[in-house]
Amino acid sequence: MVPEHQKGRAIAIAMVGTPLALSLGVPAGTFLGNVIGWRMCFGMMSGLAVVLRLWVRIQVPDFAGQSASRRLSLGQVFTMAGVRPVLCAVLAFVLAHNILYTYIASFLAAVGMVAQTGLVLLVFGVASLLGIWIVGVLIDRYLRALTLGCSALFCLSVLALGVAGDVPAVVYTAVAVWGLAFGGAATLFQTALVRTAEGGTDVAQSMLVTAWNMAIAGGGIIGGVLLERLGVAAFSPVLLVLLLIAFVVVWSARQHGFPMTRC
C-alpha cells in the first residue's frame, strides 16, 4: 500500500492501536465489567469485531497474495540471514515486558501503590503513544539506533524500579520511560523483519506473531512462578538479563537484521 521508503512509518501508524488498546481498553473493560457484567463486555467486543470486519471488507484495498511458485517455506525463511536475531530480540524484549506488565498490580501492591494502578497504566499508555510517534517519524532512517535506544531505556526503567521501586516519583518516571521504550517496539521489530525477509515477508511475519504470543504466554507463566517463589524483588534482575540479551542480539546483528546503514 505504501512505497518502500515509507514502510516503517506506515507500520508505525498501523501499530498505534497497540498502546491505545493497552492504555484505554483495559480500564474501559474493567469499568464496563463492573457496570454491566463481563458477559455484556464480551458481547460488545464481539459486536465491535463484526463491525470492524465489515469495515475492512468494504474500505481496505485488496492485494494479490504471493504465488505458490514464489512462496518460501518456513525453513527457508527461518534460515535467512538476520531473521533469527530479530525473532530472538522480539522474544527477549516482549517476554521482559509481559512479566512486568502482567503482574504490575502485584508489583504496585508490594510497594504500597496498588490504589494507583489505573494512573500508572495511564502514564504507561500516554508514554507509549509518544514513543510510537517518535519511532514513526524516525524509523525509516534510524531503525537500528531506535531499537538499541528502546532496549537501553527499558533497562534503565527496570533498574530504577529494582533499586527505588518504593518511591512513587521513581515508579511514575520509570513507568513513563518503560512506556516510551515499548510504544514503538512492535513497529521496530516488524519493520526490521520486513526488511530482512524480503521475498518471505508473509511467512516471517507469522513467525514474529508466534514469537510475540509465546512471549505473552511466557510472561504470565514465568512472572507467576517468580511472584510465588521469590516475590516481586526477583522481577528486576530477571528482566535485566532478558533485556541485555535483546540489546546484545540487536547490537550484534549489524550486518543482517538491524543493519548499521539503510539506503
PDB file of C-alpha atoms in Angstrom:
ATOM      1  CA  MET A   1       0.000   0.000   0.000  1.00  0.00           C
ATOM      2  CA  VAL A   2       2.954   2.349   0.524  1.00  0.00           C
ATOM      3  CA  PRO A   3       6.320   2.840  -1.213  1.00  0.00           C
ATOM      4  CA  GLU A   4       9.409   1.125   0.166  1.00  0.00           C
ATOM      5  CA  HIS A   5      10.888   4.222   1.841  1.00  0.00           C
ATOM      6  CA  GLN A   6       7.709   4.800   3.877  1.00  0.00           C
ATOM      7  CA  LYS A   7       7.047   1.252   5.091  1.00  0.00           C
ATOM      8  CA  GLY A   8       8.393   1.907   8.571  1.00  0.00           C
ATOM      9  CA  ARG A   9       6.195   4.959   9.051  1.00  0.00           C
ATOM     10  CA  ALA A  10       3.153   3.107   7.718  1.00  0.00           C
ATOM     11  CA  ILE A  11       3.702   0.249  10.170  1.00  0.00           C
ATOM     12  CA  ALA A  12       4.028   2.807  12.988  1.00  0.00           C
ATOM     13  CA  ILE A  13       0.631   4.284  12.076  1.00  0.00           C
ATOM     14  CA  ALA A  14      -0.948   0.838  11.909  1.00  0.00           C
ATOM     15  CA  MET A  15       0.558  -0.203  15.250  1.00  0.00           C
ATOM     16  CA  VAL A  16      -0.703   2.854  17.151  1.00  0.00           C
ATOM     17  CA  GLY A  17      -3.657   0.682  18.127  1.00  0.00           C
ATOM     18  CA  THR A  18      -1.476  -1.374  20.475  1.00  0.00           C
ATOM     19  CA  PRO A  19      -0.671   1.327  23.061  1.00  0.00           C
ATOM     20  CA  LEU A  20      -4.172   2.766  22.673  1.00  0.00           C
ATOM     21  CA  ALA A  21      -5.659  -0.635  23.461  1.00  0.00           C
ATOM     22  CA  LEU A  22      -3.355  -1.108  26.448  1.00  0.00           C
ATOM     23  CA  SER A  23      -3.989   2.352  27.904  1.00  0.00           C
ATOM     24  CA  LEU A  24      -7.706   2.666  27.120  1.00  0.00           C
ATOM     25  CA  GLY A  25      -9.067  -0.823  26.509  1.00  0.00           C
ATOM     26  CA  VAL A  26      -8.087  -2.405  29.830  1.00  0.00           C
ATOM     27  CA  PRO A  27      -9.511   0.385  32.043  1.00  0.00           C
ATOM     28  CA  ALA A  28     -12.630   0.612  29.854  1.00  0.00           C
ATOM     29  CA  GLY A  29     -13.141  -3.147  30.044  1.00  0.00           C
ATOM     30  CA  THR A  30     -12.752  -3.095  33.828  1.00  0.00           C
ATOM     31  CA  PHE A  31     -15.202  -0.213  34.200  1.00  0.00           C
ATOM     32  CA  LEU A  32     -17.818  -1.747  31.906  1.00  0.00           C
ATOM     33  CA  GLY A  33     -17.382  -5.145  33.525  1.00  0.00           C
ATOM     34  CA  ASN A  34     -18.264  -3.639  36.899  1.00  0.00           C
ATOM     35  CA  VAL A  35     -21.245  -1.745  35.477  1.00  0.00           C
ATOM     36  CA  ILE A  36     -22.856  -4.205  33.040  1.00  0.00           C
ATOM     37  CA  GLY A  37     -21.089  -7.517  33.744  1.00  0.00           C
ATOM     38  CA  TRP A  38     -18.365  -9.409  31.902  1.00  0.00           C
ATOM     39  CA  ARG A  39     -20.795 -11.258  29.607  1.00  0.00           C
ATOM     40  CA  MET A  40     -22.096  -7.991  28.179  1.00  0.00           C
ATOM     41  CA  CYS A  41     -18.489  -6.810  27.751  1.00  0.00           C
ATOM     42  CA  PHE A  42     -17.674  -9.873  25.680  1.00  0.00           C
ATOM     43  CA  GLY A  43     -20.864  -9.357  23.694  1.00  0.00           C
ATOM     44  CA  MET A  44     -19.854  -5.766  22.950  1.00  0.00           C
ATOM     45  CA  MET A  45     -16.390  -6.874  21.852  1.00  0.00           C
ATOM     46  CA  SER A  46     -17.911  -9.472  19.549  1.00  0.00           C
ATOM     47  CA  GLY A  47     -20.225  -6.862  18.047  1.00  0.00           C
ATOM     48  CA  LEU A  48     -17.336  -4.440  17.505  1.00  0.00           C
ATOM     49  CA  ALA A  49     -15.332  -7.225  15.866  1.00  0.00           C
ATOM     50  CA  VAL A  50     -18.182  -7.852  13.400  1.00  0.00           C
ATOM     51  CA  VAL A  51     -18.405  -4.128  12.594  1.00  0.00           C
ATOM     52  CA  LEU A  52     -14.649  -3.979  12.108  1.00  0.00           C
ATOM     53  CA  ARG A  53     -14.721  -6.977   9.786  1.00  0.00           C
ATOM     54  CA  LEU A  54     -17.395  -5.372   7.654  1.00  0.00           C
ATOM     55  CA  TRP A  55     -15.499  -2.077   7.539  1.00  0.00           C
ATOM     56  CA  VAL A  56     -12.296  -3.826   6.447  1.00  0.00           C
ATOM     57  CA  ARG A  57     -14.192  -5.747   3.784  1.00  0.00           C
ATOM     58  CA  ILE A  58     -15.669  -2.550   2.353  1.00  0.00           C
ATOM     59  CA  GLN A  59     -12.877   0.007   2.814  1.00  0.00           C
ATOM     60  CA  VAL A  60      -9.469  -1.695   2.860  1.00  0.00           C
ATOM     61  CA  PRO A  61      -7.997  -2.297  -0.624  1.00  0.00           C
ATOM     62  CA  ASP A  62      -7.219  -5.852  -1.661  1.00  0.00           C
ATOM     63  CA  PHE A  63      -3.804  -7.032  -2.831  1.00  0.00           C
ATOM     64  CA  ALA A  64      -2.789 -10.212  -4.563  1.00  0.00           C
ATOM     65  CA  GLY A  65      -1.007 -12.755  -2.420  1.00  0.00           C
ATOM     66  CA  GLN A  66       2.295 -14.399  -3.195  1.00  0.00           C
ATOM     67  CA  SER A  67       2.072 -17.039  -5.901  1.00  0.00           C
ATOM     68  CA  ALA A  68       2.744 -20.639  -4.899  1.00  0.00           C
ATOM     69  CA  SER A  69       5.777 -20.822  -7.180  1.00  0.00           C
ATOM     70  CA  ARG A  70       7.447 -17.911  -5.330  1.00  0.00           C
ATOM     71  CA  ARG A  71       6.397 -18.845  -1.816  1.00  0.00           C
ATOM     72  CA  LEU A  72       9.232 -19.772   0.545  1.00  0.00           C
ATOM     73  CA  SER A  73       8.988 -22.491   3.162  1.00  0.00           C
ATOM     74  CA  LEU A  74       9.251 -21.928   6.902  1.00  0.00           C
ATOM     75  CA  GLY A  75      12.724 -23.419   6.912  1.00  0.00           C
ATOM     76  CA  GLN A  76      13.947 -21.208   4.075  1.00  0.00           C
ATOM     77  CA  VAL A  77      12.703 -18.047   5.757  1.00  0.00           C
ATOM     78  CA  PHE A  78      13.932 -19.055   9.220  1.00  0.00           C
ATOM     79  CA  THR A  79      17.465 -19.625   7.924  1.00  0.00           C
ATOM     80  CA  MET A  80      17.629 -16.259   6.129  1.00  0.00           C
ATOM     81  CA  ALA A  81      20.432 -14.082   7.454  1.00  0.00           C
ATOM     82  CA  GLY A  82      19.018 -11.749  10.087  1.00  0.00           C
ATOM     83  CA  VAL A  83      15.644 -13.407  10.675  1.00  0.00           C
ATOM     84  CA  ARG A  84      16.703 -15.372  13.758  1.00  0.00           C
ATOM     85  CA  PRO A  85      18.314 -12.367  15.501  1.00  0.00           C
ATOM     86  CA  VAL A  86      15.130 -10.336  15.018  1.00  0.00           C
ATOM     87  CA  LEU A  87      12.966 -13.149  16.400  1.00  0.00           C
ATOM     88  CA  CYS A  88      15.336 -13.661  19.339  1.00  0.00           C
ATOM     89  CA  ALA A  89      15.269  -9.950  20.164  1.00  0.00           C
ATOM     90  CA  VAL A  90      11.457  -9.949  19.945  1.00  0.00           C
ATOM     91  CA  LEU A  91      11.163 -12.923  22.280  1.00  0.00           C
ATOM     92  CA  ALA A  92      13.530 -11.489  24.918  1.00  0.00           C
ATOM     93  CA  PHE A  93      12.189  -7.916  24.814  1.00  0.00           C
ATOM     94  CA  VAL A  94       8.488  -8.811  24.809  1.00  0.00           C
ATOM     95  CA  LEU A  95       8.967 -11.518  27.442  1.00  0.00           C
ATOM     96  CA  ALA A  96      10.544  -8.927  29.760  1.00  0.00           C
ATOM     97  CA  HIS A  97       7.677  -6.534  29.074  1.00  0.00           C
ATOM     98  CA  ASN A  98       4.958  -9.084  29.756  1.00  0.00           C
ATOM     99  CA  ILE A  99       6.457 -10.353  33.003  1.00  0.00           C
ATOM    100  CA  LEU A 100       6.215  -6.838  34.396  1.00  0.00           C
ATOM    101  CA  TYR A 101       3.008  -5.737  32.656  1.00  0.00           C
ATOM    102  CA  THR A 102       1.035  -8.869  33.555  1.00  0.00           C
ATOM    103  CA  TYR A 103       1.881  -8.522  37.239  1.00  0.00           C
ATOM    104  CA  ILE A 104       2.107  -4.736  37.519  1.00  0.00           C
ATOM    105  CA  ALA A 105      -0.719  -4.700  40.100  1.00  0.00           C
ATOM    106  CA  SER A 106       1.182  -7.196  42.248  1.00  0.00           C
ATOM    107  CA  PHE A 107       4.343  -5.120  41.928  1.00  0.00           C
ATOM    108  CA  LEU A 108       2.489  -1.948  42.898  1.00  0.00           C
ATOM    109  CA  ALA A 109       0.786  -3.714  45.821  1.00  0.00           C
ATOM    110  CA  ALA A 110       4.196  -4.710  47.158  1.00  0.00           C
ATOM    111  CA  VAL A 111       5.302  -1.055  47.243  1.00  0.00           C
ATOM    112  CA  GLY A 112       2.013   0.310  48.611  1.00  0.00           C
ATOM    113  CA  MET A 113       0.727   1.788  45.350  1.00  0.00           C
ATOM    114  CA  VAL A 114      -1.981  -0.673  44.312  1.00  0.00           C
ATOM    115  CA  ALA A 115      -4.618   2.097  44.529  1.00  0.00           C
ATOM    116  CA  GLN A 116      -2.709   3.988  41.836  1.00  0.00           C
ATOM    117  CA  THR A 117      -2.688   1.082  39.352  1.00  0.00           C
ATOM    118  CA  GLY A 118      -5.043   2.854  36.950  1.00  0.00           C
ATOM    119  CA  LEU A 119      -2.983   6.037  36.991  1.00  0.00           C
ATOM    120  CA  VAL A 120       0.247   4.090  36.469  1.00  0.00           C
ATOM    121  CA  LEU A 121      -1.258   2.342  33.445  1.00  0.00           C
ATOM    122  CA  LEU A 122      -2.451   5.688  32.089  1.00  0.00           C
ATOM    123  CA  VAL A 123       1.100   7.068  32.372  1.00  0.00           C
ATOM    124  CA  PHE A 124       2.370   3.986  30.568  1.00  0.00           C
ATOM    125  CA  GLY A 125      -0.202   4.376  27.788  1.00  0.00           C
ATOM    126  CA  VAL A 126       0.425   8.080  27.205  1.00  0.00           C
ATOM    127  CA  ALA A 127       4.184   7.499  27.113  1.00  0.00           C
ATOM    128  CA  SER A 128       3.653   4.627  24.680  1.00  0.00           C
ATOM    129  CA  LEU A 129       1.795   6.928  22.313  1.00  0.00           C
ATOM    130  CA  LEU A 130       4.689   9.380  22.460  1.00  0.00           C
ATOM    131  CA  GLY A 131       7.121   6.523  21.816  1.00  0.00           C
ATOM    132  CA  ILE A 132       5.294   5.286  18.750  1.00  0.00           C
ATOM    133  CA  TRP A 133       5.102   8.852  17.375  1.00  0.00           C
ATOM    134  CA  ILE A 134       8.861   9.308  17.768  1.00  0.00           C
ATOM    135  CA  VAL A 135       9.522   5.940  16.131  1.00  0.00           C
ATOM    136  CA  GLY A 136       7.121   6.715  13.310  1.00  0.00           C
ATOM    137  CA  VAL A 137       8.980   9.931  12.499  1.00  0.00           C
ATOM    138  CA  LEU A 138      12.496   8.470  12.636  1.00  0.00           C
ATOM    139  CA  ILE A 139      12.241   4.747  11.871  1.00  0.00           C
ATOM    140  CA  ASP A 140      12.942   4.893   8.144  1.00  0.00           C
ATOM    141  CA  ARG A 141      16.357   6.440   8.863  1.00  0.00           C
ATOM    142  CA  TYR A 142      17.353   5.195  12.314  1.00  0.00           C
ATOM    143  CA  LEU A 143      15.833   1.757  12.861  1.00  0.00           C
ATOM    144  CA  ARG A 144      18.946   0.243  14.460  1.00  0.00           C
ATOM    145  CA  ALA A 145      19.628   3.202  16.757  1.00  0.00           C
ATOM    146  CA  LEU A 146      15.984   3.365  17.847  1.00  0.00           C
ATOM    147  CA  THR A 147      15.871  -0.360  18.658  1.00  0.00           C
ATOM    148  CA  LEU A 148      19.052  -0.126  20.722  1.00  0.00           C
ATOM    149  CA  GLY A 149      17.719   3.008  22.401  1.00  0.00           C
ATOM    150  CA  CYS A 150      14.415   1.366  23.333  1.00  0.00           C
ATOM    151  CA  SER A 151      16.226  -1.633  24.833  1.00  0.00           C
ATOM    152  CA  ALA A 152      18.525   0.669  26.819  1.00  0.00           C
ATOM    153  CA  LEU A 153      15.646   2.816  28.086  1.00  0.00           C
ATOM    154  CA  PHE A 154      13.715  -0.259  29.193  1.00  0.00           C
ATOM    155  CA  CYS A 155      16.840  -1.492  31.020  1.00  0.00           C
ATOM    156  CA  LEU A 156      17.142   1.831  32.853  1.00  0.00           C
ATOM    157  CA  SER A 157      13.485   1.808  33.894  1.00  0.00           C
ATOM    158  CA  VAL A 158      13.733  -1.761  35.215  1.00  0.00           C
ATOM    159  CA  LEU A 159      16.923  -0.876  37.094  1.00  0.00           C
ATOM    160  CA  ALA A 160      15.201   2.136  38.661  1.00  0.00           C
ATOM    161  CA  LEU A 161      12.227   0.020  39.742  1.00  0.00           C
ATOM    162  CA  GLY A 162      14.565  -2.548  41.252  1.00  0.00           C
ATOM    163  CA  VAL A 163      16.640  -0.001  43.168  1.00  0.00           C
ATOM    164  CA  ALA A 164      13.997   2.528  44.252  1.00  0.00           C
ATOM    165  CA  GLY A 165      10.660   0.974  43.363  1.00  0.00           C
ATOM    166  CA  ASP A 166       9.150   2.052  46.683  1.00  0.00           C
ATOM    167  CA  VAL A 167       9.411   5.755  45.796  1.00  0.00           C
ATOM    168  CA  PRO A 168       6.269   6.915  43.935  1.00  0.00           C
ATOM    169  CA  ALA A 169       8.102   9.537  41.855  1.00  0.00           C
ATOM    170  CA  VAL A 170      10.594   6.915  40.715  1.00  0.00           C
ATOM    171  CA  VAL A 171       7.789   4.496  39.832  1.00  0.00           C
ATOM    172  CA  TYR A 172       5.943   7.039  37.694  1.00  0.00           C
ATOM    173  CA  THR A 173       9.138   8.137  35.968  1.00  0.00           C
ATOM    174  CA  ALA A 174      10.293   4.571  35.354  1.00  0.00           C
ATOM    175  CA  VAL A 175       6.881   3.558  34.004  1.00  0.00           C
ATOM    176  CA  ALA A 176       6.885   6.564  31.662  1.00  0.00           C
ATOM    177  CA  VAL A 177      10.333   5.595  30.350  1.00  0.00           C
ATOM    178  CA  TRP A 178       9.168   1.981  30.006  1.00  0.00           C
ATOM    179  CA  GLY A 179       6.119   3.094  28.027  1.00  0.00           C
ATOM    180  CA  LEU A 180       8.278   5.315  25.837  1.00  0.00           C
ATOM    181  CA  ALA A 181      10.539   2.332  25.092  1.00  0.00           C
ATOM    182  CA  PHE A 182       7.730  -0.149  24.482  1.00  0.00           C
ATOM    183  CA  GLY A 183       5.445   2.080  22.416  1.00  0.00           C
ATOM    184  CA  GLY A 184       7.436   1.766  19.200  1.00  0.00           C
ATOM    185  CA  ALA A 185       8.896  -1.689  19.832  1.00  0.00           C
ATOM    186  CA  ALA A 186       6.350  -3.583  17.739  1.00  0.00           C
ATOM    187  CA  THR A 187       6.912  -1.201  14.829  1.00  0.00           C
ATOM    188  CA  LEU A 188      10.693  -1.506  15.080  1.00  0.00           C
ATOM    189  CA  PHE A 189      10.745  -5.301  15.164  1.00  0.00           C
ATOM    190  CA  GLN A 190       8.122  -5.696  12.469  1.00  0.00           C
ATOM    191  CA  THR A 191       9.903  -3.253  10.162  1.00  0.00           C
ATOM    192  CA  ALA A 192      13.251  -4.958  10.773  1.00  0.00           C
ATOM    193  CA  LEU A 193      11.743  -8.303   9.805  1.00  0.00           C
ATOM    194  CA  VAL A 194      10.035  -6.899   6.713  1.00  0.00           C
ATOM    195  CA  ARG A 195      13.352  -5.529   5.500  1.00  0.00           C
ATOM    196  CA  THR A 196      15.284  -8.659   6.421  1.00  0.00           C
ATOM    197  CA  ALA A 197      12.984 -11.314   4.955  1.00  0.00           C
ATOM    198  CA  GLU A 198      12.446  -9.830   1.514  1.00  0.00           C
ATOM    199  CA  GLY A 199      10.664 -12.425  -0.587  1.00  0.00           C
ATOM    200  CA  GLY A 200       9.375 -14.232   2.507  1.00  0.00           C
ATOM    201  CA  THR A 201       7.709 -11.396   4.386  1.00  0.00           C
ATOM    202  CA  ASP A 202       4.367 -13.114   4.979  1.00  0.00           C
ATOM    203  CA  VAL A 203       5.983 -16.225   6.440  1.00  0.00           C
ATOM    204  CA  ALA A 204       8.395 -14.133   8.526  1.00  0.00           C
ATOM    205  CA  GLN A 205       5.540 -12.057   9.922  1.00  0.00           C
ATOM    206  CA  SER A 206       3.757 -15.224  11.023  1.00  0.00           C
ATOM    207  CA  MET A 207       6.942 -16.193  12.889  1.00  0.00           C
ATOM    208  CA  LEU A 208       7.040 -12.787  14.564  1.00  0.00           C
ATOM    209  CA  VAL A 209       3.433 -13.142  15.704  1.00  0.00           C
ATOM    210  CA  THR A 210       4.224 -16.604  17.060  1.00  0.00           C
ATOM    211  CA  ALA A 211       7.276 -15.322  18.962  1.00  0.00           C
ATOM    212  CA  TRP A 212       5.253 -12.381  20.298  1.00  0.00           C
ATOM    213  CA  ASN A 213       2.439 -14.636  21.536  1.00  0.00           C
ATOM    214  CA  MET A 214       4.939 -17.053  23.070  1.00  0.00           C
ATOM    215  CA  ALA A 215       6.391 -14.101  24.977  1.00  0.00           C
ATOM    216  CA  ILE A 216       2.929 -13.087  26.197  1.00  0.00           C
ATOM    217  CA  ALA A 217       2.206 -16.593  27.453  1.00  0.00           C
ATOM    218  CA  GLY A 218       5.714 -16.957  28.832  1.00  0.00           C
ATOM    219  CA  GLY A 219       5.413 -13.661  30.677  1.00  0.00           C
ATOM    220  CA  GLY A 220       2.365 -14.923  32.522  1.00  0.00           C
ATOM    221  CA  ILE A 221       3.964 -18.254  33.380  1.00  0.00           C
ATOM    222  CA  ILE A 222       7.440 -17.039  34.341  1.00  0.00           C
ATOM    223  CA  GLY A 223       6.107 -13.982  36.160  1.00  0.00           C
ATOM    224  CA  GLY A 224       3.705 -16.147  38.151  1.00  0.00           C
ATOM    225  CA  VAL A 225       6.462 -18.554  39.176  1.00  0.00           C
ATOM    226  CA  LEU A 226       8.765 -15.691  40.181  1.00  0.00           C
ATOM    227  CA  LEU A 227       5.996 -13.989  42.149  1.00  0.00           C
ATOM    228  CA  GLU A 228       5.026 -17.157  44.015  1.00  0.00           C
ATOM    229  CA  ARG A 229       8.534 -18.347  44.856  1.00  0.00           C
ATOM    230  CA  LEU A 230      10.692 -15.222  45.113  1.00  0.00           C
ATOM    231  CA  GLY A 231       8.350 -12.236  45.149  1.00  0.00           C
ATOM    232  CA  VAL A 232       8.414  -9.068  43.066  1.00  0.00           C
ATOM    233  CA  ALA A 233      12.036  -8.424  44.055  1.00  0.00           C
ATOM    234  CA  ALA A 234      13.026 -11.102  41.520  1.00  0.00           C
ATOM    235  CA  PHE A 235      11.456  -9.230  38.612  1.00  0.00           C
ATOM    236  CA  SER A 236      14.194  -6.641  38.149  1.00  0.00           C
ATOM    237  CA  PRO A 237      17.212  -8.985  37.799  1.00  0.00           C
ATOM    238  CA  VAL A 238      15.342 -11.393  35.513  1.00  0.00           C
ATOM    239  CA  LEU A 239      14.106  -8.559  33.306  1.00  0.00           C
ATOM    240  CA  LEU A 240      17.567  -7.032  33.138  1.00  0.00           C
ATOM    241  CA  VAL A 241      19.017 -10.335  31.899  1.00  0.00           C
ATOM    242  CA  LEU A 242      16.343 -10.614  29.200  1.00  0.00           C
ATOM    243  CA  LEU A 243      16.793  -7.011  28.079  1.00  0.00           C
ATOM    244  CA  LEU A 244      20.568  -7.328  27.981  1.00  0.00           C
ATOM    245  CA  ILE A 245      20.119 -10.375  25.747  1.00  0.00           C
ATOM    246  CA  ALA A 246      17.873  -8.343  23.435  1.00  0.00           C
ATOM    247  CA  PHE A 247      20.359  -5.448  23.396  1.00  0.00           C
ATOM    248  CA  VAL A 248      23.344  -7.687  22.626  1.00  0.00           C
ATOM    249  CA  VAL A 249      21.451  -9.516  19.866  1.00  0.00           C
ATOM    250  CA  VAL A 250      20.447  -6.239  18.200  1.00  0.00           C
ATOM    251  CA  TRP A 251      23.963  -4.842  18.590  1.00  0.00           C
ATOM    252  CA  SER A 252      25.497  -7.970  17.064  1.00  0.00           C
ATOM    253  CA  ALA A 253      23.098  -8.080  14.088  1.00  0.00           C
ATOM    254  CA  ARG A 254      24.808  -5.134  12.404  1.00  0.00           C
ATOM    255  CA  GLN A 255      25.028  -6.864   9.018  1.00  0.00           C
ATOM    256  CA  HIS A 256      21.619  -8.535   8.820  1.00  0.00           C
ATOM    257  CA  GLY A 257      18.541  -7.898  10.932  1.00  0.00           C
ATOM    258  CA  PHE A 258      19.437  -4.485  12.323  1.00  0.00           C
ATOM    259  CA  PRO A 259      21.978  -3.138   9.811  1.00  0.00           C
ATOM    260  CA  MET A 260      24.087  -0.108  10.618  1.00  0.00           C
ATOM    261  CA  THR A 261      23.027   1.711   7.462  1.00  0.00           C
ATOM    262  CA  ARG A 262      19.886   1.661   5.394  1.00  0.00           C
ATOM    263  CA  CYS A 263      19.577   3.279   1.989  1.00  0.00           C
TER     264      CYS A 263
END
